[in-house]
PDB file of C-alpha atoms in Angstrom:
ATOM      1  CA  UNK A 124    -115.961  49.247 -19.971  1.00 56.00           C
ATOM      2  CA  UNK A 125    -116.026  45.594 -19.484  1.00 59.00           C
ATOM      3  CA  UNK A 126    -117.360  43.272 -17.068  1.00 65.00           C
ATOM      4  CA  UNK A 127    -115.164  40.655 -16.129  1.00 64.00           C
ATOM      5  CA  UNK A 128    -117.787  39.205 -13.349  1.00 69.00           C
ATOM      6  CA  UNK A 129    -117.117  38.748  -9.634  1.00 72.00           C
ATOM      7  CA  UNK A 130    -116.937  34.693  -9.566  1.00 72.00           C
ATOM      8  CA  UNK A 131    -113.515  33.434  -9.825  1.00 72.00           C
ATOM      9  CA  UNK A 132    -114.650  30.819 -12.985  1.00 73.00           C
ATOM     10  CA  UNK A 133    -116.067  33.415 -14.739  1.00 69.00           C
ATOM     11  CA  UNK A 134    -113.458  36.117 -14.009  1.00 68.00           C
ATOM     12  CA  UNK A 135    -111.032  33.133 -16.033  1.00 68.00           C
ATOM     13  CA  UNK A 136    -113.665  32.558 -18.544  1.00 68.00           C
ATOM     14  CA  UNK A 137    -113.692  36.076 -19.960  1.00 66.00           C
ATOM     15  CA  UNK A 138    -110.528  36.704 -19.651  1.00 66.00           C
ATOM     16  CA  UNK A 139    -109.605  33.794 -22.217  1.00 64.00           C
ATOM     17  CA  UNK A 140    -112.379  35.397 -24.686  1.00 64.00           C
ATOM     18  CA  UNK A 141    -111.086  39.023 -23.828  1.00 58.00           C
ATOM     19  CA  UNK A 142    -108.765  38.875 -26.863  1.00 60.00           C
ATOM     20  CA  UNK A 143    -111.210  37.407 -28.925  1.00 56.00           C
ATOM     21  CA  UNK A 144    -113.343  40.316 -28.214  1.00 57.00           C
ATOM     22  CA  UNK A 145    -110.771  43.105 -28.322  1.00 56.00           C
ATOM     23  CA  UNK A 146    -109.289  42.022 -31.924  1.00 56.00           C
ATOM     24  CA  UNK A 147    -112.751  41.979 -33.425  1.00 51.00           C
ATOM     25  CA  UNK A 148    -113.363  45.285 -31.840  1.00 52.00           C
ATOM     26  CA  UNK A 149    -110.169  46.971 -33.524  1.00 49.00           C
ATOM     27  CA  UNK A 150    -110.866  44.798 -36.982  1.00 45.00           C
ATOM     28  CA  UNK A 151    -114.428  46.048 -36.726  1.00 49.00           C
ATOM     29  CA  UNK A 152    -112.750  49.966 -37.042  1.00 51.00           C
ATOM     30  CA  UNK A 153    -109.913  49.588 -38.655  1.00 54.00           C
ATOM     31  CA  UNK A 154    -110.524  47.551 -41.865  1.00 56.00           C
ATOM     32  CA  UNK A 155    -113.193  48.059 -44.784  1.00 62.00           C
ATOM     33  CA  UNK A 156    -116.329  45.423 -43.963  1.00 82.00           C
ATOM     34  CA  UNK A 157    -115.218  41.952 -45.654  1.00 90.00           C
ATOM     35  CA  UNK A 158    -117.998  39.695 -46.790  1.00 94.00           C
ATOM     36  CA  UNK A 159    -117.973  35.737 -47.135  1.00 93.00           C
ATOM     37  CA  UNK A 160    -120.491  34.014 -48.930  1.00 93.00           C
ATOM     38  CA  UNK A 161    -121.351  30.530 -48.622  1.00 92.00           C
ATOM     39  CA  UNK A 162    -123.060  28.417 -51.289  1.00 91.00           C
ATOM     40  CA  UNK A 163    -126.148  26.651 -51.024  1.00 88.00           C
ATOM     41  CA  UNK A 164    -128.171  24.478 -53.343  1.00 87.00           C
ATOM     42  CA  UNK A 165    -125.768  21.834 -54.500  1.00 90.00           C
ATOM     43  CA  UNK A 166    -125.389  19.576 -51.593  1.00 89.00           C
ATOM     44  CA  UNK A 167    -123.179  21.971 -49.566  1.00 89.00           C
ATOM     45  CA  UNK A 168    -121.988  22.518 -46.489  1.00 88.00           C
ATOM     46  CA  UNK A 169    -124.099  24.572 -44.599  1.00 82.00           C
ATOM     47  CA  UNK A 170    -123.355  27.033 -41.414  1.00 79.00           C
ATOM     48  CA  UNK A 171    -126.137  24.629 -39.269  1.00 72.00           C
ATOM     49  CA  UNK A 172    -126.889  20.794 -41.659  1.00 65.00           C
ATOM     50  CA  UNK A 173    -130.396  20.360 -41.080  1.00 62.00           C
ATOM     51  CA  UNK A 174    -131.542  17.445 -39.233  1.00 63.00           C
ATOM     52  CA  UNK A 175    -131.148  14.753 -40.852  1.00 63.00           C
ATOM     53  CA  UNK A 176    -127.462  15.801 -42.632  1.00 61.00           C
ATOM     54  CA  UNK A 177    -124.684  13.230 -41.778  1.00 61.00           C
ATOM     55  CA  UNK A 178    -122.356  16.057 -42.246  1.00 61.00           C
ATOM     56  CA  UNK A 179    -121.070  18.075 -39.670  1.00 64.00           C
ATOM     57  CA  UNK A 180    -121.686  21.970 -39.733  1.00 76.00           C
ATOM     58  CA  UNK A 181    -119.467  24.611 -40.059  1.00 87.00           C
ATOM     59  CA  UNK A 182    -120.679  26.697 -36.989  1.00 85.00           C
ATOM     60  CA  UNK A 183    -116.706  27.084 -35.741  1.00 86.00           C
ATOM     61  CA  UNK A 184    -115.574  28.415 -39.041  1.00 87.00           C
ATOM     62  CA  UNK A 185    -118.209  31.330 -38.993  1.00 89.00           C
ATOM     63  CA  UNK A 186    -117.469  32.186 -35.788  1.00 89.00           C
ATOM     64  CA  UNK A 187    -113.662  32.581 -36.669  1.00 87.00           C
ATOM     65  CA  UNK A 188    -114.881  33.784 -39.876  1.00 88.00           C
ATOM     66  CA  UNK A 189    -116.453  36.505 -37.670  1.00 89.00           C
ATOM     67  CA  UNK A 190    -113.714  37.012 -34.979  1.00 87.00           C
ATOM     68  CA  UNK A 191    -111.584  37.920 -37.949  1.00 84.00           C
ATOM     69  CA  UNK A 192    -114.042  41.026 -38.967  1.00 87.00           C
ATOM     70  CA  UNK A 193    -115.572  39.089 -42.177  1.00 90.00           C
ATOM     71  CA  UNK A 194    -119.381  39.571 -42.466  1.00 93.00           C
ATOM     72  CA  UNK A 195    -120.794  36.042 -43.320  1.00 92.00           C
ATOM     73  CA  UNK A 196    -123.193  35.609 -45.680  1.00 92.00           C
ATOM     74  CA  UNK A 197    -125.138  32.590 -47.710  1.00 89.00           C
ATOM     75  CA  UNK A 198    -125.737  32.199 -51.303  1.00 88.00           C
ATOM     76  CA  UNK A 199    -128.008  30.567 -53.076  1.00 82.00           C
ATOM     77  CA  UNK A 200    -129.944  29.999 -56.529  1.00 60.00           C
ATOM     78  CA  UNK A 201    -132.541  32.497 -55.124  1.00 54.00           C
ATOM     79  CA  UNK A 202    -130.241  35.135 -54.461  1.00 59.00           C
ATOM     80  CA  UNK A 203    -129.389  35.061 -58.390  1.00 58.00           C
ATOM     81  CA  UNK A 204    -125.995  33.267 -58.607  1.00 58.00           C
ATOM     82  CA  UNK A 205    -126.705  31.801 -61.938  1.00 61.00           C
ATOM     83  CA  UNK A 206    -125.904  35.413 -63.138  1.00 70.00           C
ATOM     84  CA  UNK A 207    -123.912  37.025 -61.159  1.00 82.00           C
ATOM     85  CA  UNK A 208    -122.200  37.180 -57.403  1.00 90.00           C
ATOM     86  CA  UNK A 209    -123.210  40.420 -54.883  1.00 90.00           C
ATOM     87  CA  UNK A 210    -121.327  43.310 -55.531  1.00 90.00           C
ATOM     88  CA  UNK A 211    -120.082  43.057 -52.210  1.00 92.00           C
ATOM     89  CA  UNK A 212    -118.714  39.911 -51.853  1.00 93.00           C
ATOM     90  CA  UNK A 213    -114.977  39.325 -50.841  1.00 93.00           C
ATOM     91  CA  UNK A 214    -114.423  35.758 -50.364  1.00 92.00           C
ATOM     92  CA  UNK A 215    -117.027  33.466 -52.209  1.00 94.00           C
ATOM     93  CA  UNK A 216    -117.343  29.740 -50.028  1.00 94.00           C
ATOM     94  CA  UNK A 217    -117.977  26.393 -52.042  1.00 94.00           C
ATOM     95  CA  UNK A 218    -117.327  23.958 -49.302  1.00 93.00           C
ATOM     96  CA  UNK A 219    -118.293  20.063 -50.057  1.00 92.00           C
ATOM     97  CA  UNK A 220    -120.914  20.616 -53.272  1.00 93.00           C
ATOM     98  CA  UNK A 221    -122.238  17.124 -54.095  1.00 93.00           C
ATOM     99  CA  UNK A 222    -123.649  18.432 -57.446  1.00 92.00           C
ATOM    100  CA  UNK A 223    -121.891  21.083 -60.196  1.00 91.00           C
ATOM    101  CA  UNK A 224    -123.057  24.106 -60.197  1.00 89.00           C
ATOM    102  CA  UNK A 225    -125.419  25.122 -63.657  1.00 87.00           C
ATOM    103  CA  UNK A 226    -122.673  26.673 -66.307  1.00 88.00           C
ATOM    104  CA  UNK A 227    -123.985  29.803 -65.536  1.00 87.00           C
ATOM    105  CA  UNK A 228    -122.982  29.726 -62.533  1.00 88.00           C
ATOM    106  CA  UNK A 229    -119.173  28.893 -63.342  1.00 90.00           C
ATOM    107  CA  UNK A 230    -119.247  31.584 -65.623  1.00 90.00           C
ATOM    108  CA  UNK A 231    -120.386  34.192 -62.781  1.00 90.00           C
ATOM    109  CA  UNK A 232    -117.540  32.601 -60.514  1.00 91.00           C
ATOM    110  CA  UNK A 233    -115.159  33.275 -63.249  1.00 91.00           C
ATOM    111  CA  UNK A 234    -115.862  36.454 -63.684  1.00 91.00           C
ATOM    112  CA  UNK A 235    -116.147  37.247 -60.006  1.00 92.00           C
ATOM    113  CA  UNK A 236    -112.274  35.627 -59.294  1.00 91.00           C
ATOM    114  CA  UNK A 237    -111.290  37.735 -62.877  1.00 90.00           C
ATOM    115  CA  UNK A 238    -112.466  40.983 -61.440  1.00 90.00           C
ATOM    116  CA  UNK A 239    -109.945  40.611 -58.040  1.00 90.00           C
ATOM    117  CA  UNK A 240    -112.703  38.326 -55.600  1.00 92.00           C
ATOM    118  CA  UNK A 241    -111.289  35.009 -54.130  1.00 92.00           C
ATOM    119  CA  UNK A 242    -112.705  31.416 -54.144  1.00 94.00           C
ATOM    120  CA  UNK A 243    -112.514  29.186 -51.269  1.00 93.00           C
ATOM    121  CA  UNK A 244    -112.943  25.467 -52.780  1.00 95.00           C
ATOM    122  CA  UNK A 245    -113.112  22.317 -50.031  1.00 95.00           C
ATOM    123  CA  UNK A 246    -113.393  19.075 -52.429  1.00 95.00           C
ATOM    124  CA  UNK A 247    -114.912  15.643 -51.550  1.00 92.00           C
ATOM    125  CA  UNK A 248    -113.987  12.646 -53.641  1.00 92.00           C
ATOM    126  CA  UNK A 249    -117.838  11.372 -54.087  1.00 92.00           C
ATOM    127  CA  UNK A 250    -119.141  15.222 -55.274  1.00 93.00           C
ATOM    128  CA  UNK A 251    -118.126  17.983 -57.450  1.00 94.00           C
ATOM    129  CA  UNK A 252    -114.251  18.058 -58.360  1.00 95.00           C
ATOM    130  CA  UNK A 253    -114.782  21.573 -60.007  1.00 94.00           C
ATOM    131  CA  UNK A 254    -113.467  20.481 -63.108  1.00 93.00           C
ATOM    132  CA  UNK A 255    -114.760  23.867 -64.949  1.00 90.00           C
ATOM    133  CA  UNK A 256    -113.501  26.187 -62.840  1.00 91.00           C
ATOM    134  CA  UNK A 257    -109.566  24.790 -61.446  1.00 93.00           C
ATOM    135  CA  UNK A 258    -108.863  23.101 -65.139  1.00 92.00           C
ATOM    136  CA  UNK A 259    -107.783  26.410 -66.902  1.00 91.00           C
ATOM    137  CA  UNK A 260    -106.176  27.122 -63.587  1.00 92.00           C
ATOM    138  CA  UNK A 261    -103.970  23.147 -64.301  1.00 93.00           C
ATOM    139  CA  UNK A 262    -105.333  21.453 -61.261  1.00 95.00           C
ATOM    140  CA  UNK A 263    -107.554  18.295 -61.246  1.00 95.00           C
ATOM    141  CA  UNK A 264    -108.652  16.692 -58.388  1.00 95.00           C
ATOM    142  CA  UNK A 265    -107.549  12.883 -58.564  1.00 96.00           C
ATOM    143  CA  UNK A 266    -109.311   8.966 -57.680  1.00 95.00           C
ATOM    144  CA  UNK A 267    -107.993   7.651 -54.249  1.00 95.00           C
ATOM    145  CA  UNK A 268    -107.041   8.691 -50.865  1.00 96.00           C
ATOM    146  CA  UNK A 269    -103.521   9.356 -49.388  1.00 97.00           C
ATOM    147  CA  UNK A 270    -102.604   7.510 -46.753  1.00 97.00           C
ATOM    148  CA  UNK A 271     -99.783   7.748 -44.600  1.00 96.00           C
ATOM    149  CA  UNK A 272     -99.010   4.555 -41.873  1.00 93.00           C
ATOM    150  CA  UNK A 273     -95.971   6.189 -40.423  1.00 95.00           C
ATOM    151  CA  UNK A 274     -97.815   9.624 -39.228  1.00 95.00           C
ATOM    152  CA  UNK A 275    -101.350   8.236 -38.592  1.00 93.00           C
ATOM    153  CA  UNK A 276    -103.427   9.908 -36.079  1.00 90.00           C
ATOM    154  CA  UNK A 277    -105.542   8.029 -34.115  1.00 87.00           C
ATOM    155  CA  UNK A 278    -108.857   9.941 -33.066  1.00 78.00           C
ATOM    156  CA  UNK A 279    -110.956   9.491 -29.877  1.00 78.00           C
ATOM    157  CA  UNK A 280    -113.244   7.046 -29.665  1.00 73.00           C
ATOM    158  CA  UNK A 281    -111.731   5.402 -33.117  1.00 69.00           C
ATOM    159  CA  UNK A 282    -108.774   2.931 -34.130  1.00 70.00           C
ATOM    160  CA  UNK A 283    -105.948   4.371 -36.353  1.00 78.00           C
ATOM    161  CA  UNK A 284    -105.908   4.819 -39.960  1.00 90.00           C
ATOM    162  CA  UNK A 285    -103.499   5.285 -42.602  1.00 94.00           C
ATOM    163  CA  UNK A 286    -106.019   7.472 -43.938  1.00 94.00           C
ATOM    164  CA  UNK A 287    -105.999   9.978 -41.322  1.00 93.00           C
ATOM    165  CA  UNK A 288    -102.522  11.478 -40.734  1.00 94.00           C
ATOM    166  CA  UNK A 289    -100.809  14.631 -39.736  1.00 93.00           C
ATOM    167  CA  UNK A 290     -98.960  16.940 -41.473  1.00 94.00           C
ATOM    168  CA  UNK A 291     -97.076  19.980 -40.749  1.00 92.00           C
ATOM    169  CA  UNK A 292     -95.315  20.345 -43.776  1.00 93.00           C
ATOM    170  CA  UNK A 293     -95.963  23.539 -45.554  1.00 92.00           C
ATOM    171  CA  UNK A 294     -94.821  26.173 -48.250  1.00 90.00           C
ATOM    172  CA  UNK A 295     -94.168  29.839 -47.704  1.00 86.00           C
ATOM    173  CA  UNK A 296     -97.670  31.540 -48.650  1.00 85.00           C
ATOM    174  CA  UNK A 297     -99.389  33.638 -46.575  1.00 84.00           C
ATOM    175  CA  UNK A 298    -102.287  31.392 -45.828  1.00 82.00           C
ATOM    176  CA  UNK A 299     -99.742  28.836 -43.876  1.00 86.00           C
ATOM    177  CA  UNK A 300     -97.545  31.879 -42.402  1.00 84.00           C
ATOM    178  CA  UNK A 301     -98.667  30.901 -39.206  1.00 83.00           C
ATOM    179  CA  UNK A 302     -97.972  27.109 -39.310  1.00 84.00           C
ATOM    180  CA  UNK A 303     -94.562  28.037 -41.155  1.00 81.00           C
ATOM    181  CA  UNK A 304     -93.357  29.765 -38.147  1.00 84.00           C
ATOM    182  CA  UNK A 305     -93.932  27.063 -35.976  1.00 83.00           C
ATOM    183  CA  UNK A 306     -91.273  25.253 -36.761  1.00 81.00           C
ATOM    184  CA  UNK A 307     -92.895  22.159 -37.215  1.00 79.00           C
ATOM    185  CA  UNK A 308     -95.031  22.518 -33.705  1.00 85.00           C
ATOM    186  CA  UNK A 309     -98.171  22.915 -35.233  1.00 87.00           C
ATOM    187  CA  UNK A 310     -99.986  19.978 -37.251  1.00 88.00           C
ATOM    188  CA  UNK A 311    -103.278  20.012 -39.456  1.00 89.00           C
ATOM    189  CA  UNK A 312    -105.086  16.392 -39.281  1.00 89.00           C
ATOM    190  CA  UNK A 313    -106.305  15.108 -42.919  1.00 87.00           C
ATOM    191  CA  UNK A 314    -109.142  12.434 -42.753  1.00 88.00           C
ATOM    192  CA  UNK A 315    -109.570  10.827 -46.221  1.00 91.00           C
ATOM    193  CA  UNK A 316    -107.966  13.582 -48.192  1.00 94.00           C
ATOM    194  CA  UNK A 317    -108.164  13.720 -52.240  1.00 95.00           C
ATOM    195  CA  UNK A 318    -104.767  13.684 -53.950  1.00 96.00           C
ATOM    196  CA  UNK A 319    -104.201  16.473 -57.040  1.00 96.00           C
ATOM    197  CA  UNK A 320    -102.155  16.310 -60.456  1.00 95.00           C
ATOM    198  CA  UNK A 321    -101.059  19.764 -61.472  1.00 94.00           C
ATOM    199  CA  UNK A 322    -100.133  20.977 -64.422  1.00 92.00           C
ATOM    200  CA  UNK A 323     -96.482  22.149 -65.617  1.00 90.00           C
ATOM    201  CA  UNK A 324     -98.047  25.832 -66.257  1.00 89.00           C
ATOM    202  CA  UNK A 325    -100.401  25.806 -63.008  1.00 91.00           C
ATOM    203  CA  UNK A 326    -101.439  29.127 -61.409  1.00 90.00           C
ATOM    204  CA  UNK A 327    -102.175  27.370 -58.037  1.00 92.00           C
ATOM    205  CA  UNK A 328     -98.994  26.108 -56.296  1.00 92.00           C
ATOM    206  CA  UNK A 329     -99.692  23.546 -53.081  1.00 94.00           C
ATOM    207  CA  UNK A 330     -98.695  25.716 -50.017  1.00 93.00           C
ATOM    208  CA  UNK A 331     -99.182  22.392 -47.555  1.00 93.00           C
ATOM    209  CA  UNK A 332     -98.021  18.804 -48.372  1.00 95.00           C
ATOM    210  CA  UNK A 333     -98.734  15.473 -46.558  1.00 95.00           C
ATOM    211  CA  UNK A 334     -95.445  14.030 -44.907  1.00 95.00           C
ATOM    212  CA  UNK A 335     -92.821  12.135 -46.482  1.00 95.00           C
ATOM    213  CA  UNK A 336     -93.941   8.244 -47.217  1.00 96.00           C
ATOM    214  CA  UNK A 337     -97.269   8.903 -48.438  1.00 97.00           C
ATOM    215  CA  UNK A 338     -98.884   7.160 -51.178  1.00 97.00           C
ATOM    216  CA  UNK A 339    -101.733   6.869 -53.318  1.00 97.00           C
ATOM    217  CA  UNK A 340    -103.469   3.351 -53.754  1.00 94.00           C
ATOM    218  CA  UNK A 341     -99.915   2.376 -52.787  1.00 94.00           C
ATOM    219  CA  UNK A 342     -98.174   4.575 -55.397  1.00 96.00           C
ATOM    220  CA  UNK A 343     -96.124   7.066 -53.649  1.00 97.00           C
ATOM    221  CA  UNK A 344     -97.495  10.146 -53.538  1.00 97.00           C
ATOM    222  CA  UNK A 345     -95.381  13.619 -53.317  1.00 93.00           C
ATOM    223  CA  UNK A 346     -98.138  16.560 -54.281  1.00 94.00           C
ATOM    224  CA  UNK A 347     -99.987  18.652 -52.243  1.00 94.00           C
ATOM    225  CA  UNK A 348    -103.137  18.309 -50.679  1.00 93.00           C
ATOM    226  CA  UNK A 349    -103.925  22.258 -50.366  1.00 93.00           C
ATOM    227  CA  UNK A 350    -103.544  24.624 -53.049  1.00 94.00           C
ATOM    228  CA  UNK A 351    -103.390  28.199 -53.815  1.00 92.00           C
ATOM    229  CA  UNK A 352    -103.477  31.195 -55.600  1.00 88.00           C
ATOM    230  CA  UNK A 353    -102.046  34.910 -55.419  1.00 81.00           C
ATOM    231  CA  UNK A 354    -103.446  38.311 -54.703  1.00 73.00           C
ATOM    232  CA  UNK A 355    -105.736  39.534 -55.709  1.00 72.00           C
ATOM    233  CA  UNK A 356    -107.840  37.169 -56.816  1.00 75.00           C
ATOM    234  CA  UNK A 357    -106.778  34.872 -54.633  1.00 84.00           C
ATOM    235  CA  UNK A 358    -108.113  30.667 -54.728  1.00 91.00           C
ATOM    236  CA  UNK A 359    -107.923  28.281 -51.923  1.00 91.00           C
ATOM    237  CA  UNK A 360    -108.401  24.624 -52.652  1.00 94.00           C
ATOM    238  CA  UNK A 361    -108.880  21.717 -50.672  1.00 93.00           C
ATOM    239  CA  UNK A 362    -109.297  17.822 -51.050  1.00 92.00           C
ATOM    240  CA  UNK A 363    -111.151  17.802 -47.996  1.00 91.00           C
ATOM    241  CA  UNK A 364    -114.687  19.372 -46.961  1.00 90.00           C
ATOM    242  CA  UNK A 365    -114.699  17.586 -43.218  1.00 86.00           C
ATOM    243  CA  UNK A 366    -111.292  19.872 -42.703  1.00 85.00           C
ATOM    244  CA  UNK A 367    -113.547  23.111 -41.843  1.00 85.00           C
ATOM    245  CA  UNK A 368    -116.321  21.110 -40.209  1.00 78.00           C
ATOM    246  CA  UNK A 369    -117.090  21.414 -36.632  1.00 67.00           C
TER     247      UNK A 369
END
């Protein structure tokens, strides 16, 4: 049974969340539980930044996270990452690290993406470029910004910038299936994204590219700016933590 209310406004309310609500319903049933874990302890992005964080949380992402029948979980050095990740971990969430994780904790994550988990990996230029971990996969996070004058975005309450841009250029992969079906109606927004060089025999392929025209430190610049792996142990990379902020 549910209660749609009697107040017009709220009849309209609910009725927008109603899918919401049935889909996680029907995931809830019909799929084995699905756990993400998000790192703490390096300078992270956290579900809710504490007070005095500059960063924006990630509150939005755990809710569709949650909508989508994942579990969400955190992980920290407490919970004994340095040696190994939970047994029932699915997707394992490094989102922004300022610091590199102790090797022993690459070596767990290695282990955990060789035994079928998947990495989610959102890079910022000033912290941890995961070196360890994506350079036997030939990816390496690059100096500069890409900037793009001809598709800038400009953003309430701020002036245009070459640096933020929009894209809706993608590859087929079934993380951009959606935005591939579009046909070029859907955008992502990049704010101060971190270029890539990959190598020749990469494992990760970029599966969404800036638009034509953009350059690096005013080199042009034709690589992707998201990358990623295939099943099963599947790894998303990003040059950009703010992406998945609020």
């Amino acid at each position: 049974r549910i209660n749609l209310g009697l107040n017009p406004e709220d009849i309209r309310k609910n009725l927008r969340e109603l899918d919401a609500r049935v889909q996680t319903a029907i995931l809830s049933v019909s799929r084995p539980t699905r756990v993400l874990y998000i790192t703490a302890g390096h300078g992270e992005r956290t579900w809710v930044p504490s007070p005095d964080s500059q960063e924006s949380g990630l509150v939005l992402l755990r809710r569709i996270v949650e909508r989508s029948g994942m579990e969400t979980k955190q992980l920290t050095l407490l919970d004994g990452a340095s040696s190994t990740i939970p047994s029932d971990a699915t997707i394992v969430a490094i989102i922004g690290a300022m610091s590199a994780p102790l090797p022993a904790e690459i070596l767990a994550l290695q282990r955990f993406h060789a035994q079928g988990g998947s990495i989610l990996l959102a890079l910022e230029q000033d912290g941890w470029h995961a070196e360890d971990f994506l350079g036997p996969m030939g990816l390496t996070l690059q100096p500069g910004l890409i900037a793009n004058g001809r598709y800038q975005v400009t953003l309430p309450g701020g002036g245009g910038s070459p640096y933020i841009w929009g894209t809706s250029r993608t590859a087929l992969h079934p993380s951009t299936r959606a935005m591939g079906r579009s046909d070029g109606r859907l955008a992502v927004i990049g704010s101060n994204i971190a270029p890539f060089a990959m190598g020749d025999d990469a494992s990760l392929k970029p599966v969404m590219y800036p638009m034509p025209g953009s350059t690096v430190e005013n080199i042009s610049y034709e690589g992707g700016w998201i990358f990623a792996g295939n099943a099963p142990s599947r790894t998303l990379v990003l040059g950009d933590a703010d992406l998945l902020g609020n």
